[in-house]
mmCIF file of C-alpha atoms in Angstrom:
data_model
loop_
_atom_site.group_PDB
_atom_site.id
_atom_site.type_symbol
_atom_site.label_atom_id
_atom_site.label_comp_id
_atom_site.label_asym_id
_atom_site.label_seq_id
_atom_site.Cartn_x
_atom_site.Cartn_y
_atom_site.Cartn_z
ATOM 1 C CA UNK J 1 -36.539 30.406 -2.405
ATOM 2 C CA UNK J 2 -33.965 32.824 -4.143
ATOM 3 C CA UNK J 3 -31.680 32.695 -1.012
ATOM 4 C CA UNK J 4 -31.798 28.868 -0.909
ATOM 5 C CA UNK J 5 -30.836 29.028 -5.035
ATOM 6 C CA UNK J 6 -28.124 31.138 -4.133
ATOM 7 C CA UNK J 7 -26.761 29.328 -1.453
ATOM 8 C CA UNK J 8 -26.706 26.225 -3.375
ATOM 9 C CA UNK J 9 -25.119 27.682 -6.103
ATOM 10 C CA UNK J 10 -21.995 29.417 -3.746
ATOM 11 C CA UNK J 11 -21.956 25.609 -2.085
ATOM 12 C CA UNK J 12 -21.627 24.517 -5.424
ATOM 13 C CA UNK J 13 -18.876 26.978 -6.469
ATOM 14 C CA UNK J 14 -17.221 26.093 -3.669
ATOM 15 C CA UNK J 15 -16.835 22.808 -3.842
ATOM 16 C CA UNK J 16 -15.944 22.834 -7.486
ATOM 17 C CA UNK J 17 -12.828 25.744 -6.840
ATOM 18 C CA UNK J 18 -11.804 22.687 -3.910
ATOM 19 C CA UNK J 19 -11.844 19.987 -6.428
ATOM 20 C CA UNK J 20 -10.250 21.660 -9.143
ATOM 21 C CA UNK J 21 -7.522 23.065 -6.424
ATOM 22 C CA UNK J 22 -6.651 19.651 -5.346
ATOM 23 C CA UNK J 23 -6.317 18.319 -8.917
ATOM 24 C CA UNK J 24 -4.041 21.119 -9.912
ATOM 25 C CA UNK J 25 -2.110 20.332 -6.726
ATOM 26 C CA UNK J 26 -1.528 16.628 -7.827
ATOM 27 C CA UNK J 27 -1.350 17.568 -11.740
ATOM 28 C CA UNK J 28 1.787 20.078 -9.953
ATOM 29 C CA UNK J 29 3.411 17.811 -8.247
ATOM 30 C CA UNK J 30 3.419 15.048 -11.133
ATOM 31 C CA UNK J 31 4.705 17.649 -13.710
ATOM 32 C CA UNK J 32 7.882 18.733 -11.107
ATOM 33 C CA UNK J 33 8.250 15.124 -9.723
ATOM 34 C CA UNK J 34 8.292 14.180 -13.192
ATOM 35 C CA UNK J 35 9.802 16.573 -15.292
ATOM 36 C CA UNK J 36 13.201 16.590 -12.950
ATOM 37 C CA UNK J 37 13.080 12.667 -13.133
ATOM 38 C CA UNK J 38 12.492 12.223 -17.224
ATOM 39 C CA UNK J 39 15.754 14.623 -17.260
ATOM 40 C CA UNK J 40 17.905 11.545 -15.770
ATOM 41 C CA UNK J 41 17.763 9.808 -19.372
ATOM 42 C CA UNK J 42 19.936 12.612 -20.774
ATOM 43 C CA UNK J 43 22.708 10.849 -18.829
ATOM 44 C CA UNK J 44 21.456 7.117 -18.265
ATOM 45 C CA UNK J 45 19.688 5.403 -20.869
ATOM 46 C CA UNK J 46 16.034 3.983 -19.533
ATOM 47 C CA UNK J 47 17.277 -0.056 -19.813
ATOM 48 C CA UNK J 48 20.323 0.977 -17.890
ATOM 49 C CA UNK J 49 17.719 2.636 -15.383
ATOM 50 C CA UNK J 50 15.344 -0.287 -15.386
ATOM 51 C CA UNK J 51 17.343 -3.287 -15.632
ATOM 52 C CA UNK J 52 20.743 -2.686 -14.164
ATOM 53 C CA UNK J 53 21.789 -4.443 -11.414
ATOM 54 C CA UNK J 54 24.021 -1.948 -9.904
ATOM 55 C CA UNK J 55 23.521 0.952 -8.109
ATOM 56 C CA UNK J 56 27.007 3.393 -7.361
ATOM 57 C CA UNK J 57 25.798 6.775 -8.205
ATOM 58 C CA UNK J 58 30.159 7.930 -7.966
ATOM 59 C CA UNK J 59 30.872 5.754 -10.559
ATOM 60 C CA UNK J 60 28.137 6.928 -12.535
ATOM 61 C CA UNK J 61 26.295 3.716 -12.340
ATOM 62 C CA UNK J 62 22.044 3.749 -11.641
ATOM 63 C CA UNK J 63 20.499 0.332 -12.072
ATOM 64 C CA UNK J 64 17.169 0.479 -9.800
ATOM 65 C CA UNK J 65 16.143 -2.854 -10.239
ATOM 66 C CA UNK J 66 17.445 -3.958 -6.980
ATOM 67 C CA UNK J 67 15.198 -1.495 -5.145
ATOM 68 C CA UNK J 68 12.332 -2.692 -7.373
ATOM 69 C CA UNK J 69 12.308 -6.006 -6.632
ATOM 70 C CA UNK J 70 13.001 -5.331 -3.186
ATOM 71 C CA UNK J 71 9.846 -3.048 -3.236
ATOM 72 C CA UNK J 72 7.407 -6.052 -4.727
ATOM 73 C CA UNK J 73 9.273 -8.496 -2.626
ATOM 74 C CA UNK J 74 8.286 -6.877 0.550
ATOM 75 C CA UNK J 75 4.576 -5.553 -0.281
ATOM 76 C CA UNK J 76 4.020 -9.526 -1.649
ATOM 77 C CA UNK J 77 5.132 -10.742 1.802
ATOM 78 C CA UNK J 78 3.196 -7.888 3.362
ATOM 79 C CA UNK J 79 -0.340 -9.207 1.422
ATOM 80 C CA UNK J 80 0.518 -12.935 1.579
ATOM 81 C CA UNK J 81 0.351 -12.505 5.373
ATOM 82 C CA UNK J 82 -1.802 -9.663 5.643
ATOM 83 C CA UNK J 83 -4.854 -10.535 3.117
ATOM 84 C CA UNK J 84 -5.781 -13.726 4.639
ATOM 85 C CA UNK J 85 -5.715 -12.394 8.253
ATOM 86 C CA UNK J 86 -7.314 -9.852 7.704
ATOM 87 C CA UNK J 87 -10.335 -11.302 6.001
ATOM 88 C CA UNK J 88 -10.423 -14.054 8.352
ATOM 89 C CA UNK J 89 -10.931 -10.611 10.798
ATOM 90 C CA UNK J 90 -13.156 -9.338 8.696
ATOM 91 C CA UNK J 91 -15.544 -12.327 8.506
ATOM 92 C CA UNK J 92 -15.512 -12.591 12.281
ATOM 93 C CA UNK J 93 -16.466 -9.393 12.852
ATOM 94 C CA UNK J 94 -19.323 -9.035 9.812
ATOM 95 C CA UNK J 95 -20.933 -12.789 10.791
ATOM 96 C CA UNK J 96 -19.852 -14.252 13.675
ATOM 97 C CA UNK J 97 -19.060 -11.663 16.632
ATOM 98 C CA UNK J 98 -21.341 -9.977 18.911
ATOM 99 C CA UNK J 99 -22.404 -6.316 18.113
ATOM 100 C CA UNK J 100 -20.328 -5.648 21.800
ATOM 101 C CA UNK J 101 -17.455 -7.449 20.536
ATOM 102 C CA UNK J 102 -17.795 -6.197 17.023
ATOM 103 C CA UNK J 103 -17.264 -3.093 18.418
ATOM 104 C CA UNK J 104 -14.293 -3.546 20.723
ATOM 105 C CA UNK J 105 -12.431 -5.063 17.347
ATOM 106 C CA UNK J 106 -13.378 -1.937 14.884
ATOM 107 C CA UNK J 107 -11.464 0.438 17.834
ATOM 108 C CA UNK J 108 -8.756 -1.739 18.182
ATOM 109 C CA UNK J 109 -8.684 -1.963 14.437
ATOM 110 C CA UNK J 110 -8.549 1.844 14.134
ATOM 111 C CA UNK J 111 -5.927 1.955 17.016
ATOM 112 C CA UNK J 112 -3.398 0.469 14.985
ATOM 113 C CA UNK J 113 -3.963 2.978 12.421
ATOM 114 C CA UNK J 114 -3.120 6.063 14.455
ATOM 115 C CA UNK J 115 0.075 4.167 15.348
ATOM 116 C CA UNK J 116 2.960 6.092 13.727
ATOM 117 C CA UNK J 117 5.030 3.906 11.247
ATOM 118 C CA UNK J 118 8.309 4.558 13.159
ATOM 119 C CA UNK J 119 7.340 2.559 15.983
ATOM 120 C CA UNK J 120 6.345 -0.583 13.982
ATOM 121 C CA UNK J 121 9.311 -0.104 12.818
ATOM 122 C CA UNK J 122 11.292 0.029 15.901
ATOM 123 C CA UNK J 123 9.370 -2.625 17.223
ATOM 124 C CA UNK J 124 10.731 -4.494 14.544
ATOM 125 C CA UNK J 125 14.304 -3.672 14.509
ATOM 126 C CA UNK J 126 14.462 -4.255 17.903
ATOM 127 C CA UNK J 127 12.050 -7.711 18.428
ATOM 128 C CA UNK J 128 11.711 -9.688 14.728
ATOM 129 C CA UNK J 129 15.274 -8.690 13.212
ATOM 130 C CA UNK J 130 17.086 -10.648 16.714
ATOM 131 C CA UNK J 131 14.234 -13.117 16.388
ATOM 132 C CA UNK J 132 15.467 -13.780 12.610
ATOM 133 C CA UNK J 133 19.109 -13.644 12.694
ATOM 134 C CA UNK J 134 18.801 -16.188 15.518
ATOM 135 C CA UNK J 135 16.250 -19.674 14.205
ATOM 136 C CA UNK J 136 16.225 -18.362 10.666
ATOM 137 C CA UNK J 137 20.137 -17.133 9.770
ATOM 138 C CA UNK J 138 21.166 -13.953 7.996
ATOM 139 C CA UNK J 139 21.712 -10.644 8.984
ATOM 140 C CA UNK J 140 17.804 -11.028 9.968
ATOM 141 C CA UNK J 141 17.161 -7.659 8.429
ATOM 142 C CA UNK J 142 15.522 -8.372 4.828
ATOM 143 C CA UNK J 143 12.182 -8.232 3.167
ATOM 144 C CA UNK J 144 10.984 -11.053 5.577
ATOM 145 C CA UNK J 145 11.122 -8.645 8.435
ATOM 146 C CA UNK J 146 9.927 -5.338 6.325
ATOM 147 C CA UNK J 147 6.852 -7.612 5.106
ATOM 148 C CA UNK J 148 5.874 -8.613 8.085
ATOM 149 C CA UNK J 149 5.748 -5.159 9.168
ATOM 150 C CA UNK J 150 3.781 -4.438 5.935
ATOM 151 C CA UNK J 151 1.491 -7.300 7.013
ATOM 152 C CA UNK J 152 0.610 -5.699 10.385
ATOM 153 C CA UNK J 153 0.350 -2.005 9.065
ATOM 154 C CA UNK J 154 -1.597 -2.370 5.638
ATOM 155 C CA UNK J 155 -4.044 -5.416 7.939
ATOM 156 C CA UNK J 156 -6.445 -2.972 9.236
ATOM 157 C CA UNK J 157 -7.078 -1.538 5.713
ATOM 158 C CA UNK J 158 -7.726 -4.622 4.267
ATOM 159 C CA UNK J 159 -10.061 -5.731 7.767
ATOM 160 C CA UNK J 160 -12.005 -2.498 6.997
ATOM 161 C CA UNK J 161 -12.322 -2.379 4.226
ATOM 162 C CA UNK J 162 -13.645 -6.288 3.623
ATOM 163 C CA UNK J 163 -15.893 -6.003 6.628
ATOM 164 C CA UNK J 164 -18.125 -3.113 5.145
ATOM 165 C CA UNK J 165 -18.230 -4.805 2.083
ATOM 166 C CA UNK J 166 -19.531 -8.101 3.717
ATOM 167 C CA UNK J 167 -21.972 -6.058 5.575
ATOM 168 C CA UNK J 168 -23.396 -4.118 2.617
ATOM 169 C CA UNK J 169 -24.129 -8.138 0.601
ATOM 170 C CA UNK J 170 -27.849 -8.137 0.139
ATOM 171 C CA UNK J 171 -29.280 -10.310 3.257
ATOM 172 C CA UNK J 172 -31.977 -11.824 0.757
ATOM 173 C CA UNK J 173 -29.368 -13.911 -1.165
ATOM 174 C CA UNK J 174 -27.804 -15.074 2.175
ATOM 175 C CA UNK J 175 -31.356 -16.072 3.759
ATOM 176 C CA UNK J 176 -32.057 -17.761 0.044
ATOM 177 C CA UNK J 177 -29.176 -19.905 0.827
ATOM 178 C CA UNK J 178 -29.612 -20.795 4.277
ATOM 179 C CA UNK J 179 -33.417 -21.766 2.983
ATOM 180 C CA UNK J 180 -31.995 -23.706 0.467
ATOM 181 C CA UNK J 181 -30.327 -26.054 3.548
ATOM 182 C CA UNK J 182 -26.462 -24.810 3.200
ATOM 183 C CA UNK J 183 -25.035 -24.349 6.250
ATOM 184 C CA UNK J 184 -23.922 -21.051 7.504
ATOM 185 C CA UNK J 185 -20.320 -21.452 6.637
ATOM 186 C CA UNK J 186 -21.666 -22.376 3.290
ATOM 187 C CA UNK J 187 -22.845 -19.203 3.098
ATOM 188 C CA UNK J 188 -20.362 -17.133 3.678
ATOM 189 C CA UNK J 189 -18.048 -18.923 1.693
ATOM 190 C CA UNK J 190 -20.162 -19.430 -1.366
ATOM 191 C CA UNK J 191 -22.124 -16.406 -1.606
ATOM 192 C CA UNK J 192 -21.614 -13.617 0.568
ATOM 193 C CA UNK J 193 -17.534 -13.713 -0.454
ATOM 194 C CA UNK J 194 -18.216 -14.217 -4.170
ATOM 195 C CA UNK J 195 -21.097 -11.492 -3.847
ATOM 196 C CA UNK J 196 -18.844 -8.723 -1.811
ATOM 197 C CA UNK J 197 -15.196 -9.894 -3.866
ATOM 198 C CA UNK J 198 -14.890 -6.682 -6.041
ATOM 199 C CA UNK J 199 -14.627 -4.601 -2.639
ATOM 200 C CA UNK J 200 -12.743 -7.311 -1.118
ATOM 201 C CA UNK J 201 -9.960 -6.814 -4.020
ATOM 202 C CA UNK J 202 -10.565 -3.059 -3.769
ATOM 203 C CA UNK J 203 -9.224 -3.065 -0.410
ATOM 204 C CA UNK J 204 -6.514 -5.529 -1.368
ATOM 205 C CA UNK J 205 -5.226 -2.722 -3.893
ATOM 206 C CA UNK J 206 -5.604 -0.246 -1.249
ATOM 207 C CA UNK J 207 -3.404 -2.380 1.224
ATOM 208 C CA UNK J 208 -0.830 -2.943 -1.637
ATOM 209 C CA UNK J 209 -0.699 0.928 -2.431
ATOM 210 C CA UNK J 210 0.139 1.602 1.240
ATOM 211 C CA UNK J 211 2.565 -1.334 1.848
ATOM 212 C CA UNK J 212 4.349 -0.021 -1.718
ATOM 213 C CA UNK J 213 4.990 3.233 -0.602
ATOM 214 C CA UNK J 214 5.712 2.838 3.159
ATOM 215 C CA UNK J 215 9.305 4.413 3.447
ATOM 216 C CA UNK J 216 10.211 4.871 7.711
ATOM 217 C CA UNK J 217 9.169 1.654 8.793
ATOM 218 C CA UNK J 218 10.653 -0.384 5.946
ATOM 219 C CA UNK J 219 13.543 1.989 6.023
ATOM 220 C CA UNK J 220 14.501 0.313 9.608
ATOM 221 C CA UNK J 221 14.291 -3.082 8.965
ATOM 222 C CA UNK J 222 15.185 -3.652 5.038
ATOM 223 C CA UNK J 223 18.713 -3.744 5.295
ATOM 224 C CA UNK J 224 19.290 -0.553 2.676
ATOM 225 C CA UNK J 225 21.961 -2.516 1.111
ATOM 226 C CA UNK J 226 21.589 -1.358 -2.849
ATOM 227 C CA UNK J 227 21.831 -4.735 -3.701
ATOM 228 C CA UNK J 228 19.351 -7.511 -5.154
ATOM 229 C CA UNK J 229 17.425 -9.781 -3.157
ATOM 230 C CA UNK J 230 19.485 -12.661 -2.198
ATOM 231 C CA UNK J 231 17.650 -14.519 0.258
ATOM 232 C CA UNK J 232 14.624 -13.119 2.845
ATOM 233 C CA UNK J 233 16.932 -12.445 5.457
ATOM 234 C CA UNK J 234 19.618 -10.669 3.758
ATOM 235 C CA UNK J 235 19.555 -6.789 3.479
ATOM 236 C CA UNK J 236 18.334 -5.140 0.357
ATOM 237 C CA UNK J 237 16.609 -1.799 -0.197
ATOM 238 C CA UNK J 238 13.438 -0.456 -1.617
ATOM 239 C CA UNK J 239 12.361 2.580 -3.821
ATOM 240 C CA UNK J 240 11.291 4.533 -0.565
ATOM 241 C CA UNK J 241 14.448 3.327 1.407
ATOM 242 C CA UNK J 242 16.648 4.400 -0.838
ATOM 243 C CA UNK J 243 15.033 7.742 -1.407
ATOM 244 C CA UNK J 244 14.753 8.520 2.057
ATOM 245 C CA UNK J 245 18.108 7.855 2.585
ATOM 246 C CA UNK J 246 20.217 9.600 -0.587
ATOM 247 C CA UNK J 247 18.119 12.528 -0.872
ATOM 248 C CA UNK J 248 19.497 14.905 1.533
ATOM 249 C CA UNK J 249 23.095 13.970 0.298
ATOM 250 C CA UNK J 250 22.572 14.663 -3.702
ATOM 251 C CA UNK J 251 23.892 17.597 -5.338
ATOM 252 C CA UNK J 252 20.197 19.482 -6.859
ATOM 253 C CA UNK J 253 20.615 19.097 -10.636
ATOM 254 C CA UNK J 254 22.808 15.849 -10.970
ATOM 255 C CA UNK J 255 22.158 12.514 -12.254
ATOM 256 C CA UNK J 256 22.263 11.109 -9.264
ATOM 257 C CA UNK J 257 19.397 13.558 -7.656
ATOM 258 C CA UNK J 258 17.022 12.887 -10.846
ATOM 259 C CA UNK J 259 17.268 9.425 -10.537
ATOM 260 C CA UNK J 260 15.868 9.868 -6.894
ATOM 261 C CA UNK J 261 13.244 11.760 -8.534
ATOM 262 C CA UNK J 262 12.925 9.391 -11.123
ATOM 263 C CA UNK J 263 12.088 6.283 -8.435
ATOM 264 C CA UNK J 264 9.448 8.612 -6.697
ATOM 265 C CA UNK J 265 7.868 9.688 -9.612
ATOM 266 C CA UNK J 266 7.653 6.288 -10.771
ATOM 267 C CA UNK J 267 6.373 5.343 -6.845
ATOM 268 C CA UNK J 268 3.397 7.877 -7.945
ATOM 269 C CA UNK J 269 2.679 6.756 -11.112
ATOM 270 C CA UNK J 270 2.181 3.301 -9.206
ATOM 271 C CA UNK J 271 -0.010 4.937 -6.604
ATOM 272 C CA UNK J 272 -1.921 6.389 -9.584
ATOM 273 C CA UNK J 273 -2.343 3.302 -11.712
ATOM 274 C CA UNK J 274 -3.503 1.254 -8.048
ATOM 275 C CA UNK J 275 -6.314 4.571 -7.351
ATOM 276 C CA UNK J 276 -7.531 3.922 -11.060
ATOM 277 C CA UNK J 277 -7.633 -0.261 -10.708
ATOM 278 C CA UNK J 278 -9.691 0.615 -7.566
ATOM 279 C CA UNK J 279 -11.636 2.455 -9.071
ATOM 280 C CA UNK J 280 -12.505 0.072 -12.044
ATOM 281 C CA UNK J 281 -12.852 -2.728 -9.759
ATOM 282 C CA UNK J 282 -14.901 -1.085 -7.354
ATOM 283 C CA UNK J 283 -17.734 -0.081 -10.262
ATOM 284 C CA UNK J 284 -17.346 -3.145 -11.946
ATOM 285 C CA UNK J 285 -18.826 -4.924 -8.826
ATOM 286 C CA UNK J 286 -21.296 -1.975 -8.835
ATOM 287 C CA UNK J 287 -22.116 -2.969 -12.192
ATOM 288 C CA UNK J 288 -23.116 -6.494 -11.274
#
């Protein structure tokens, strides 16, 4: 009995010196990330930052709005396409497919996964940009393209996510319905989606978390023209485009490197904020 209290209590020590590493690991790299960022307003005052429209670092110019809206442009394209596919998906695999089949979709679902972003991207650069320029007009790189990319990356996030939570509804209130004379479609749409939504939206934040901060993928197809978004197939940037792109070529200390530091710390205060809504939403539907 002593030997089993002392291995639970090293287990326990253990596991509490691994959480509070990992938390000092993220509080470390939001005080660096943050504290070389906050230093750009010494130079550029946070309107400018915020609000202006242009972006020339020589001239001493650093208006990230462009790269803002280019970043909420894409991920809204990227969940207008990707949310209702993917619970479509989700529904057919939860109440309508065959355990076989079922199964065949979850591995294809976790195929696309493991697929690295670069090759979406690629695949995009080299299939949907042509595709664009040539029945829609434009350069055919834009946030149309990027968001469609989104839209296939963040789907099996969303797919996942939505099918375990239709899975885990209560099968008493769907066989109340059915007894009740609604159809099975009735059902699903009136009480197993209402009854498994918070998890639903849970996995819609996750899916816009992901398409916000995808940088290689979007990188290839956006455009990176530090410009606002003029049309959807027109090139713009994004926060991670334009990060990936300028870091390597900033002098350490400038204005121009902190503002870089200033768009990804404000990409993880956005990650943050979406891991806390998640959060909230997720025991809110506990709650009920």
């Amino acid at each position: 009995m002593n030997r089993v209290r002392t291995a639970d209590r090293a287990a326990r020590v253990v596991l509490t010196a691994c959480a509070t590493l990992v938390s000092l690991v993220i509080a470390a790299i939001l005080l660096f990330v943050g504290s070389e960022g906050l230093l750009l307003f010494r130079d550029v005052s946070p309107f400018e930052f915020l609000f202006g429209l242009t972006w020339n670092p020589p001239l001493g110019r650093y208006g990230a709005l462009p790269f803002l809206v280019g970043s909420v442009a894409a991920t809204a394209i990227a969940l207008l396409i990707g949310a209702p596919l993917g619970l479509a998906g989700a529904i057919f695999m939860a109440k309508v497919a065959p355990p076989w089949m079922r199964h065949i979709l979850r591995q294809a679902a976790n195929l696309f996964v493991g697929i690295p972003s670069v090759v979406y991207g690629y695949i995009g650069m080299t299939l949907l940009v042509p595709w664009v320029r040539e029945h829609l007009g434009g350069q055919g790189f834009g946030v149309l393209v990027a968001g469609a990319i989104l839209a296939i990356m963040v789907m099996p996030t969303i797919l996942g996510v939505s099918e375990d939570a239709l899975r885990a509804v209560d099968p008493a209130l769907e066989e109340g319905s059915l007894g009740l004379g609604a159809t099975r479609w009735q059902t699903i749409w009136r009480v197993t989606l209402p009854a498994a939504r918070p998890r639903i939206l849970a996995g819609v934040i996750l899916a816009f978390a992901r398409a916000f901060g995808e940088t290689t993928a979007v990188q290839m197809v956006i455009g990176n023209s530090p410009v606002l978004v003029r049309s959807l197939t027109t090139g713009t940037a994004t926060l991670t485009s334009q990060i990936i792109m300028e870091m390597g070529q900033t002098p350490p200390g400038s204005p121009w490197n902190r503002a870089l530091f200033m768009m990804a710390f404000g990409l993880l205060v956005v990650s943050l904020l979406m891991i806390l809504l998640v959060r909230w939403v997720s025991n809110r539907g506990v709650a009920r």
